[in-house]
Short mmCIF file of C-alpha atoms and ligand atoms in Angstrom, two decimals:
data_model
loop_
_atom_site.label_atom_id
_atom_site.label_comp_id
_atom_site.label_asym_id
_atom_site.label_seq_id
_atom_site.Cartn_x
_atom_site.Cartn_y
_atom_site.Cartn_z
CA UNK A 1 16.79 -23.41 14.64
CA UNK A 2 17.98 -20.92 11.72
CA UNK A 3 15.32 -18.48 10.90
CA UNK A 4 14.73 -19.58 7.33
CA UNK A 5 14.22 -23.27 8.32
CA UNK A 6 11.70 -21.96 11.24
CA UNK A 7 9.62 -19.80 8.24
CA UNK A 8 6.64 -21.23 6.94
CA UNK A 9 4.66 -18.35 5.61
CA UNK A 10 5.99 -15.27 4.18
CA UNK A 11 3.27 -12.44 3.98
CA UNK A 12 4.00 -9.03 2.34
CA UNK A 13 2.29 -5.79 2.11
CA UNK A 14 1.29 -4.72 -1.05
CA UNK A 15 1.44 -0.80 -1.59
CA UNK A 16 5.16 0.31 -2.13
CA UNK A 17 6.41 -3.13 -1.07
CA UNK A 18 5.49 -5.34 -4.49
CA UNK A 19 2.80 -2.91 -5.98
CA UNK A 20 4.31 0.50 -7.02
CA UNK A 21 1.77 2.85 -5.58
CA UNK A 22 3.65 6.19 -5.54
CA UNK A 23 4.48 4.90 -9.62
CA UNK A 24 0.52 4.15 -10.26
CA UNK A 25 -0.98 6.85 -8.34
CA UNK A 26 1.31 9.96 -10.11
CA UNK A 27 0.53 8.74 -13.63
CA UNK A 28 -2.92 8.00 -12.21
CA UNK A 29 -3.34 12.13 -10.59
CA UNK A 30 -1.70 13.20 -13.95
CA UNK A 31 -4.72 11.45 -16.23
CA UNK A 32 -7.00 13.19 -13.80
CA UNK A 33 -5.79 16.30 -14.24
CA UNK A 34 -5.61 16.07 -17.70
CA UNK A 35 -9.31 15.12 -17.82
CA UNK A 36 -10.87 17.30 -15.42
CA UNK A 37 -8.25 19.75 -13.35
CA UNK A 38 -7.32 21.79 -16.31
CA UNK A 39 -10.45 22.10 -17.99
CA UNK A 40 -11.62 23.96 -14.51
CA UNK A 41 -8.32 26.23 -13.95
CA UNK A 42 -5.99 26.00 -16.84
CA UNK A 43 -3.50 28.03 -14.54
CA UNK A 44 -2.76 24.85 -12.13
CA UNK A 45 0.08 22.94 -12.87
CA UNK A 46 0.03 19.17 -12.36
CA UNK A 47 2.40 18.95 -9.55
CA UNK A 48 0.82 21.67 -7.69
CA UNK A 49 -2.89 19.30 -7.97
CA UNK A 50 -0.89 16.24 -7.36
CA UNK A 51 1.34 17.62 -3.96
CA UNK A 52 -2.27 19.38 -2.59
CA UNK A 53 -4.07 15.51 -3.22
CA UNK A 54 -1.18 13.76 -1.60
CA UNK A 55 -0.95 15.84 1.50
CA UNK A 56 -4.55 15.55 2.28
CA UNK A 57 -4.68 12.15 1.21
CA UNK A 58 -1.49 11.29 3.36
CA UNK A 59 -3.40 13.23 6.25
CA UNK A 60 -6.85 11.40 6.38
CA UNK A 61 -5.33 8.04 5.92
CA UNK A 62 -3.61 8.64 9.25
CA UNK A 63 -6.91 9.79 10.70
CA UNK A 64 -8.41 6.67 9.30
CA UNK A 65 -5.81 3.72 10.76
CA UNK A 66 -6.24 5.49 14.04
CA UNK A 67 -9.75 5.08 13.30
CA UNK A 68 -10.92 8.54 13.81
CA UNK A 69 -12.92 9.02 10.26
CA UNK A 70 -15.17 6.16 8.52
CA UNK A 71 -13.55 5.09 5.27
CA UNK A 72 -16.94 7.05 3.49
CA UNK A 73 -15.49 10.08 5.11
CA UNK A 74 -12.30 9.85 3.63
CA UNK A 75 -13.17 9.23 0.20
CA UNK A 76 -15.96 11.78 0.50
CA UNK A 77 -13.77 14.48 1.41
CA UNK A 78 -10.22 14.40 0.08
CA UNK A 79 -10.63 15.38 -3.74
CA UNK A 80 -13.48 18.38 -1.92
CA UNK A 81 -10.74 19.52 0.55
CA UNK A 82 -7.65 19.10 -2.35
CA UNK A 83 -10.01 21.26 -4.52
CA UNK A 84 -11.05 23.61 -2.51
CA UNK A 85 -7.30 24.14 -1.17
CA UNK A 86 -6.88 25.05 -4.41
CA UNK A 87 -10.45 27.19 -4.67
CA UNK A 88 -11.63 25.69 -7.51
CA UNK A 89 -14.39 23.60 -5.95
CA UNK A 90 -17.43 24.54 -7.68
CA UNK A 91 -19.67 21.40 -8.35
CA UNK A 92 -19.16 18.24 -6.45
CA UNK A 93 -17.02 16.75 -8.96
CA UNK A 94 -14.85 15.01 -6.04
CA UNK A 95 -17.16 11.88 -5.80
CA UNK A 96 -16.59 10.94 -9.40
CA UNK A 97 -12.94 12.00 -9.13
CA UNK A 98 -12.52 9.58 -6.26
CA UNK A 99 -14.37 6.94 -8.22
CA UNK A 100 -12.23 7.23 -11.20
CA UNK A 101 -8.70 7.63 -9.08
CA UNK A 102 -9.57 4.68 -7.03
CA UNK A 103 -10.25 2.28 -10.10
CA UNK A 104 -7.72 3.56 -12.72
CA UNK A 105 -4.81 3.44 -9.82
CA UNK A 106 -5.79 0.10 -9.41
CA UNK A 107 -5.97 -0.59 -12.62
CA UNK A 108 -2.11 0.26 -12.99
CA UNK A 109 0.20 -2.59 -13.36
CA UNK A 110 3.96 -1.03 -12.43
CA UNK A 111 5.53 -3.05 -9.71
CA UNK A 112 8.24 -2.00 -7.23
CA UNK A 113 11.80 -2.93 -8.56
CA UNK A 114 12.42 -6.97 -8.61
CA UNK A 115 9.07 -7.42 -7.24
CA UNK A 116 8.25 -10.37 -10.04
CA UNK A 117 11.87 -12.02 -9.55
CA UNK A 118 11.60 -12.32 -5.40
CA UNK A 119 8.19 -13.66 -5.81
CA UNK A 120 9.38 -16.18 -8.07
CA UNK A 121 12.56 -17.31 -5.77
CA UNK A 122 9.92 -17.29 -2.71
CA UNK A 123 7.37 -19.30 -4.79
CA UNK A 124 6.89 -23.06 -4.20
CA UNK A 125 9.59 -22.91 -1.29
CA UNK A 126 7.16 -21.20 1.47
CA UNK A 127 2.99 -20.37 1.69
CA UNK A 128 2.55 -16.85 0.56
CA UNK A 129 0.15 -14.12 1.86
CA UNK A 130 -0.91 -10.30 1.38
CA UNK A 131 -1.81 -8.29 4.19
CA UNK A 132 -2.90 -4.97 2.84
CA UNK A 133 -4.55 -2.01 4.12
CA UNK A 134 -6.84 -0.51 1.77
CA UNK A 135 -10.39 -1.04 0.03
CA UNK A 136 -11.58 -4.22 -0.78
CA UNK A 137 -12.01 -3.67 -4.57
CA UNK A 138 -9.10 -1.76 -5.53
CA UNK A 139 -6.70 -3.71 -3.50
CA UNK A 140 -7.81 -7.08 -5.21
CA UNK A 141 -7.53 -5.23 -8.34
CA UNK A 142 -3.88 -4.26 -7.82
CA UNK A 143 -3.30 -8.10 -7.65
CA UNK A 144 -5.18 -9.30 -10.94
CA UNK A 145 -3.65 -6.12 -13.25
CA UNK A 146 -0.08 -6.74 -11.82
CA UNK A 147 -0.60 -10.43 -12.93
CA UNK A 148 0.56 -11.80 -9.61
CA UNK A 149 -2.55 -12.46 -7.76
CA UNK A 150 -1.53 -16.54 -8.52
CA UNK A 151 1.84 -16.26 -6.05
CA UNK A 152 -0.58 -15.85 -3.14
CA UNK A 153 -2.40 -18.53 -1.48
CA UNK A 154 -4.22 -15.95 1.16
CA UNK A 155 -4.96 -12.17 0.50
CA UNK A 156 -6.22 -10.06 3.56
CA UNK A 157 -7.43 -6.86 2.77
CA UNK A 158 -8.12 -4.39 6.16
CA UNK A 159 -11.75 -3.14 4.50
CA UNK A 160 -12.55 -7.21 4.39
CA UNK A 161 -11.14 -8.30 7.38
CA UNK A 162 -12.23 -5.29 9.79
CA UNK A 163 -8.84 -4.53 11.53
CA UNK A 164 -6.06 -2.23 10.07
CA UNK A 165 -2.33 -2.55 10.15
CA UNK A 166 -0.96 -1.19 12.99
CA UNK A 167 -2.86 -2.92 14.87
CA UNK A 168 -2.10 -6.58 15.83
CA UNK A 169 -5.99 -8.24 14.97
CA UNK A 170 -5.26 -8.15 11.40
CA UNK A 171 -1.92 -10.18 11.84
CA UNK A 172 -3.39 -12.77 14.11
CA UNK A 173 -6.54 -13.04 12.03
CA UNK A 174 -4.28 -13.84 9.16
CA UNK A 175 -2.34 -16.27 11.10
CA UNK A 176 -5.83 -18.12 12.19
CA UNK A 177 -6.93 -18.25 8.66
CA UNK A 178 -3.97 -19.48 6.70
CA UNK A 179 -2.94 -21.91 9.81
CA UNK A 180 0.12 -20.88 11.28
CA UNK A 181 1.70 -19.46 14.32
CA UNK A 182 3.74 -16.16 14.60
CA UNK A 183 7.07 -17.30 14.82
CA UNK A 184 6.34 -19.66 11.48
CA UNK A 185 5.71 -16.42 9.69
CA UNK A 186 7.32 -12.86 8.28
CA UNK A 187 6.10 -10.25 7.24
CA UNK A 188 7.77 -8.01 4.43
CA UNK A 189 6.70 -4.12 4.44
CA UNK A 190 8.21 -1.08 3.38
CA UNK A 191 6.25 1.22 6.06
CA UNK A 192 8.24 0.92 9.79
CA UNK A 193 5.35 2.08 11.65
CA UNK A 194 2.53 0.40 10.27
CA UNK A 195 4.55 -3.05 8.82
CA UNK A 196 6.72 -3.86 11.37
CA UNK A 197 5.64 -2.60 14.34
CA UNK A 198 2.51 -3.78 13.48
CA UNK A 199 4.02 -7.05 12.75
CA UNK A 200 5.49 -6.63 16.02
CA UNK A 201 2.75 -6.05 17.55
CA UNK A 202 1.32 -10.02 16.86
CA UNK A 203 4.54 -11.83 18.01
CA UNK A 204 5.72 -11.93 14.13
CA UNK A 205 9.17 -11.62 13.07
CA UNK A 206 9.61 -8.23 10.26
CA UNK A 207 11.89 -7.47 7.63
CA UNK A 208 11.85 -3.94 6.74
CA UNK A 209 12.31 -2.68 3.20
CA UNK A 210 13.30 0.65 3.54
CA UNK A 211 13.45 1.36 0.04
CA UNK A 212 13.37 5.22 0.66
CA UNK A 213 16.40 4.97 3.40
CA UNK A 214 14.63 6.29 5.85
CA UNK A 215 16.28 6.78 9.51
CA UNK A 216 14.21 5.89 12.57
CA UNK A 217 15.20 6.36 16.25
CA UNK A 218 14.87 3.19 18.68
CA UNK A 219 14.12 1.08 16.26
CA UNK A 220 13.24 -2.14 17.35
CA UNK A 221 15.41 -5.41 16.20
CA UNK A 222 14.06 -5.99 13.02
CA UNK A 223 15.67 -7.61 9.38
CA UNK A 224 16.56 -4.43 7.00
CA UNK A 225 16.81 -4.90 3.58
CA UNK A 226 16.71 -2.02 0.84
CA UNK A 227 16.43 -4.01 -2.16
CA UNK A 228 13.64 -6.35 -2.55
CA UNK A 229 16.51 -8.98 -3.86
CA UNK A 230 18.26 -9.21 -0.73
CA UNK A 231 15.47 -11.59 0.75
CA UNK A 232 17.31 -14.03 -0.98
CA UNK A 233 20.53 -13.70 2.04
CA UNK A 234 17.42 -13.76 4.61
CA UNK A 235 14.91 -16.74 3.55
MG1 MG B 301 3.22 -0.20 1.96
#
């Protein structure tokens, strides 16, 4: 049977795949340093604040999926070490930055190019789902200030469900909850690694959107797409 007749569900991820994280988070860094960063060392620039948060950030995320740190030590520690990187850690100010960088990202609504239009061609014509890595209240947030939260008919969120893309619980846990076996679903992501070898992983078929045109050795056989439109050749 053709692969779009076989589809019954069509889950996404949300960061960088419908949700524009790397959009939400800059303008996001940039409020905070215009609040708090330059007020403690006027000689910073904003990029410099904003490249020294995303590497650490970048870094204990890894350490997190592999399951190495608690999610508590992640967000304890990644404004303290981004600070002190730059040695301006005086006070602990990095609890209340993370508290205000995890809400106002969220809180963003700029979506990924086409994002609304695909979701609209996919609606009514297939069950939809998010699989998401990420924390339970900012992820859910994302949804609701993007206004698409009422595509979806199941949202899975790692912190909720207690497994974490790579790995292949959080697919099948999915699957079990919304009903469906692997080869009824897809999964759209724009990170190889964790998306589609994760997808992979649970027996379910990927289609990678490698929106930053990214090369990857022995790749496995997966769907490529680099516009979020061109799901409309595939389902
Ligand atoms: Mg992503």
């Amino acid at each position: 049977m053709e692969f779009k007749n076989r589809v019954k569900i069509v889950y996404f991820d949300l960061d960088n795949t419908l949700w524009d994280f790397h959009k939400n988070e800059y303008l996001t860094l940039q409020e905070i340093y215009d609040d708090h960063i330059k007020y403690i060392d006027k000689y910073y620039r904003p990029c410099e604040f904003i490249n020294a948060f995303d590497e650490y950030n970048e870094r204990l995320w890894e350490d997190y999926r592999q399951g190495k740190i608690k999610k508590e030590v992640l967000r304890a520690i990644r404004f303290k070490n981004t600070l002190e990187a730059m040695g301006i850690y005086k006070d602990d100010i990095s609890g209340q930055l993370d508290e205000e960088f995890v809400t106002r990202t969220s809180m963003k609504p700029y979506l990924v190019d086409n994002a609304k239009e695909i979701l609209d061609y996919l609606y009514g014509k297939y069950k939809m789902g998010i699989i998401t890595n990420g924390f339970k209240d900012g992820q859910h947030r994302k949804l609701d200030s993007s206004n698409i939260r009422k595509y979806f008919d199941y949202v899975f969120v790692s912190d909720e469900v207690g497994a974490i893309k790579p790995s292949k619980e959080i697919f099948e846990y999915a699957l079990t909850s919304s009903g469906f076996l692997n080869d009824e679903a897809v999964f759209i992501g724009d990170d190889y690694k964790v998306d589609i070898i994760g997808a992979n992983n649970a027996g379910i078929n990927g289609i990678w959107f490698n929106r930053l045109d990214e090369t990857i050795n022995d790749k496995i056989d997966c769907i490529e797409i680099k516009n979020l439109l061109d799901i409309k050749n595939i389902l």
